[in-house]
């Protein structure tokens, strides 16, 4: 069993929809939780970063962490075709980038 | 553009060969990380260098090695290549090598072993 599980999708939604992306994990020591976005033929870029449990909002994006359930989510409101990408969750015990454990990624397509 | 530069973008080579992938970190970043992304394993951390010294190792094979030079660019050397080494290899950099979680990724080198 992988430390971080992520539904690979693909997920296809109409423009304007609310998108929910999720990851579960098994290592209770994870303290830092991130979401990366990866466009085709590009490197991952950091989208959201959360420490411990709670919510964080940035524009149309909201990240939620529930450590008791070992479950994290990323919500995208008013989704746009430009949001079409692969979304990777990542987690870390120490906060250092060297210890990032990534999910396998969810491929999202937002249809105009 | 993340500011991290990787060359070459694509590489096709035969089994048993050796290749070198190059990475220039963002200006001011001291730490460089190498990751491998394959379809079956996802993104996996290989190795980290900080200011010229190896800082941490992940799932890096013995056939692979890396170094970081005084000008902070880094090279990842892959030898005795096998078909299973075909993957995207990413370099990332961050300001420090200790607490900084925000790593900026390059566009990757796509390695195909035939």
CSV table of C-alpha atoms in Angstrom, one decimal, chain B residues 11-114:
chain,number,residue,atom,x,y,z
B,11,UNK,CA,17.0,12.3,-24.5
B,12,UNK,CA,16.9,9.0,-26.3
B,13,UNK,CA,19.6,6.5,-25.7
B,14,UNK,CA,20.2,2.7,-25.8
B,15,UNK,CA,20.3,0.3,-22.9
B,16,UNK,CA,23.7,0.1,-21.2
B,17,UNK,CA,24.6,3.7,-22.0
B,18,UNK,CA,25.4,6.5,-19.7
B,19,UNK,CA,23.8,10.0,-19.8
B,20,UNK,CA,24.1,13.3,-17.9
B,21,UNK,CA,21.2,15.5,-17.1
B,22,UNK,CA,21.9,19.1,-16.2
B,23,UNK,CA,20.1,21.6,-13.9
B,24,UNK,CA,20.6,25.3,-13.2
B,25,UNK,CA,18.7,26.3,-10.1
B,26,UNK,CA,16.9,29.6,-9.6
B,27,UNK,CA,19.1,32.5,-8.8
B,28,UNK,CA,19.9,32.6,-5.1
B,29,UNK,CA,18.7,29.0,-4.4
B,30,UNK,CA,21.3,26.9,-2.7
B,31,UNK,CA,19.4,23.6,-2.6
B,32,UNK,CA,18.8,21.3,-5.6
B,33,UNK,CA,16.6,18.2,-5.6
B,34,UNK,CA,16.3,15.5,-8.2
B,35,UNK,CA,13.0,13.7,-8.8
B,36,UNK,CA,12.0,10.9,-11.1
B,37,UNK,CA,8.5,10.7,-12.5
B,38,UNK,CA,7.3,7.5,-14.1
B,39,UNK,CA,3.8,6.2,-14.9
B,40,UNK,CA,3.9,3.4,-12.3
B,41,UNK,CA,5.8,5.1,-9.5
B,42,UNK,CA,4.7,8.7,-9.7
B,43,UNK,CA,7.1,11.5,-8.5
B,44,UNK,CA,9.8,10.1,-6.4
B,45,UNK,CA,12.6,12.0,-4.6
B,46,UNK,CA,16.1,10.8,-5.6
B,47,UNK,CA,18.7,13.1,-4.0
B,48,UNK,CA,19.3,16.6,-2.6
B,49,UNK,CA,22.3,18.8,-2.7
B,50,UNK,CA,22.8,21.9,-0.6
B,51,UNK,CA,25.5,24.3,-1.4
B,52,UNK,CA,27.7,21.7,-3.0
B,53,UNK,CA,27.2,18.9,-0.5
B,54,UNK,CA,24.9,15.9,-0.6
B,55,UNK,CA,22.1,16.5,2.0
B,56,UNK,CA,19.7,13.6,1.6
B,57,UNK,CA,19.1,10.5,-0.5
B,58,UNK,CA,15.9,9.0,-1.4
B,59,UNK,CA,15.1,6.1,-3.8
B,60,UNK,CA,18.2,6.6,-5.9
B,61,UNK,CA,19.7,3.5,-7.6
B,62,UNK,CA,23.4,2.8,-7.2
B,63,UNK,CA,23.8,3.3,-11.0
B,64,UNK,CA,22.7,6.9,-10.5
B,65,UNK,CA,24.9,9.6,-9.1
B,66,UNK,CA,24.7,13.4,-8.8
B,67,UNK,CA,26.8,16.4,-7.9
B,68,UNK,CA,26.4,20.1,-7.4
B,69,UNK,CA,29.2,22.3,-8.6
B,70,UNK,CA,30.6,25.6,-7.1
B,71,UNK,CA,28.3,27.7,-9.3
B,72,UNK,CA,25.4,25.6,-7.9
B,73,UNK,CA,24.4,23.9,-11.0
B,74,UNK,CA,23.8,20.2,-10.7
B,75,UNK,CA,24.2,17.1,-12.8
B,76,UNK,CA,22.5,13.8,-12.5
B,77,UNK,CA,24.5,10.9,-14.0
B,78,UNK,CA,22.6,7.8,-15.0
B,79,UNK,CA,24.7,4.7,-16.1
B,80,UNK,CA,24.1,1.2,-17.3
B,81,UNK,CA,20.7,2.4,-18.4
B,82,UNK,CA,17.8,-0.1,-18.5
B,83,UNK,CA,14.4,0.2,-20.2
B,84,UNK,CA,12.8,0.8,-16.8
B,85,UNK,CA,14.8,4.0,-16.4
B,86,UNK,CA,12.7,5.7,-19.0
B,87,UNK,CA,11.0,8.5,-17.2
B,88,UNK,CA,10.7,12.2,-16.7
B,89,UNK,CA,13.5,13.6,-14.5
B,90,UNK,CA,12.9,16.8,-12.7
B,91,UNK,CA,15.2,19.1,-10.9
B,92,UNK,CA,13.8,21.5,-8.3
B,93,UNK,CA,15.4,24.2,-6.2
B,94,UNK,CA,14.7,26.0,-3.0
B,95,UNK,CA,16.3,28.8,-1.0
B,96,UNK,CA,17.5,26.6,1.7
B,97,UNK,CA,17.7,22.9,2.3
B,98,UNK,CA,16.2,22.7,5.7
B,99,UNK,CA,12.8,24.1,6.3
B,100,UNK,CA,11.8,25.4,2.9
B,101,UNK,CA,9.0,23.4,1.5
B,102,UNK,CA,8.4,25.6,-1.6
B,103,UNK,CA,10.5,23.9,-4.2
B,104,UNK,CA,10.4,25.2,-7.7
B,105,UNK,CA,10.5,22.6,-10.5
B,106,UNK,CA,12.1,22.8,-13.9
B,107,UNK,CA,10.4,21.5,-17.0
B,108,UNK,CA,12.1,18.2,-16.8
B,109,UNK,CA,14.2,16.0,-19.0
B,110,UNK,CA,12.3,13.2,-20.7
B,111,UNK,CA,14.6,10.2,-21.0
B,112,UNK,CA,13.7,7.3,-23.3
B,113,UNK,CA,15.8,4.2,-23.1
B,114,UNK,CA,15.5,1.9,-26.1
